[in-house]
Amino acid sequence: MDQLSKQQLQTVDGRFGDGVMSCFDYGSNVEHRTVKGVTGRKGVEKQIELIVKMLE
């Protein structure tokens, strides 16, 4: 679906608005996840901190 234009998506469903293309920014979407164990940069950094503390 990330290969389609906003206009093409709107022919499938008119509820697709101006922000629809931002949902295909996968890197940004991963970074916005904030639950425990996520794979975003902040989540991974936190997991590394915990492991380092455990190894000390």
C-alpha positions in Angstrom: 0.0 0.0 0.0 3.0 2.3 0.5 3.4 2.4 -3.2 0.0 4.0 -3.8 -0.7 7.7 -3.9 -3.1 9.4 -1.5 -5.6 9.8 -4.3 -5.4 6.0 -5.1 -5.9 5.2 -1.5 -8.9 7.5 -1.4 -10.5 5.6 -4.2 -10.5 2.5 -2.0 -11.9 4.4 1.0 -12.7 8.1 1.1 -11.8 8.2 4.8 -8.1 8.3 4.0 -7.2 11.9 4.8 -4.1 14.1 4.4 -2.1 12.3 7.0 -2.5 8.8 5.5 1.0 8.8 3.9 2.7 9.3 7.3 1.5 5.9 8.4 3.9 4.4 5.9 6.9 6.0 7.6 7.9 2.8 9.2 11.0 4.2 11.0 9.0 6.9 12.6 6.2 4.5 13.6 8.7 2.2 15.4 10.1 5.2 17.3 6.7 6.2 18.5 6.1 2.9 20.3 6.6 3.3 24.0 5.6 0.0 25.5 8.1 -2.3 27.3 10.2 -4.4 25.0 9.8 -2.3 21.8 12.4 -2.3 19.1 12.6 1.5 18.7 15.9 3.2 19.5 14.8 4.4 23.0 13.4 1.0 23.9 16.5 -0.8 22.9 18.8 1.7 24.7 16.7 1.1 27.9 17.1 -2.7 27.5 20.8 -2.3 27.0 21.0 -0.2 30.2 19.2 -2.9 32.1 21.5 -5.7 30.8 24.6 -3.7 31.6 23.4 -3.2 35.2 22.6 -6.9 35.5 26.2 -7.7 34.4 27.9 -5.3 36.8 
